[in-house]
Tab-separated table of C-alpha atoms in Angstrom:
chain	number	residue	atom	x	y	z
I	1	MET	CA	-36.176	-81.015	94.055
I	2	TYR	CA	-32.458	-81.249	94.641
I	3	ARG	CA	-30.254	-79.386	92.192
I	4	MET	CA	-26.673	-80.397	91.544
I	5	ILE	CA	-25.751	-76.856	90.454
I	6	TYR	CA	-25.616	-75.739	94.095
I	7	ASP	CA	-22.989	-78.359	94.989
I	8	TYR	CA	-21.029	-77.636	91.837
I	9	THR	CA	-21.046	-73.916	92.603
I	10	LYS	CA	-19.993	-74.465	96.194
I	11	ASN	CA	-17.099	-76.699	95.117
I	12	SER	CA	-15.903	-74.268	92.468
I	13	ILE	CA	-15.995	-71.378	94.945
I	14	GLU	CA	-13.949	-73.424	97.400
I	15	ARG	CA	-11.355	-74.217	94.731
I	16	VAL	CA	-10.829	-70.591	93.699
I	17	SER	CA	-11.089	-69.002	97.145
I	18	SER	CA	-7.389	-68.106	97.157
I	19	ASP	CA	-7.640	-66.041	93.950
I	20	THR	CA	-9.868	-62.996	94.524
I	21	LEU	CA	-10.541	-62.284	90.847
I	22	ARG	CA	-11.653	-65.841	90.096
I	23	PHE	CA	-13.610	-65.938	93.363
I	24	LYS	CA	-15.597	-62.840	92.379
I	25	ARG	CA	-16.247	-64.263	88.917
I	26	GLU	CA	-17.540	-67.559	90.336
I	27	LEU	CA	-19.684	-65.717	92.860
I	28	LYS	CA	-21.289	-63.612	90.123
I	29	LYS	CA	-22.032	-66.758	88.122
I	30	ALA	CA	-23.554	-68.340	91.207
I	31	LEU	CA	-25.859	-65.380	91.788
I	32	ARG	CA	-26.979	-65.600	88.177
I	33	ASN	CA	-27.641	-69.352	88.179
I	34	LEU	CA	-28.919	-70.242	91.626
I	35	LEU	CA	-32.442	-69.979	92.922
I	36	PRO	CA	-33.156	-67.506	95.755
I	37	PHE	CA	-33.242	-70.156	98.473
I	38	GLU	CA	-29.961	-71.603	97.181
I	39	ILE	CA	-28.335	-68.180	97.298
I	40	GLU	CA	-29.434	-67.862	100.918
I	41	LYS	CA	-27.985	-71.310	101.629
I	42	LEU	CA	-24.711	-70.237	100.035
I	43	ARG	CA	-24.592	-67.076	102.143
I	44	ASN	CA	-25.109	-69.101	105.312
I	45	TRP	CA	-22.387	-71.531	104.272
């Protein structure tokens, strides 16, 4: 089943990549919300 949360997370991380504090915050949220295989996908991205 395809989950839209992965794409949303990826887009939000891209948008805040220039600000380290916001980047870390978004990354922590991603690790909390994504499934293990999605986290692996994000790492590979």
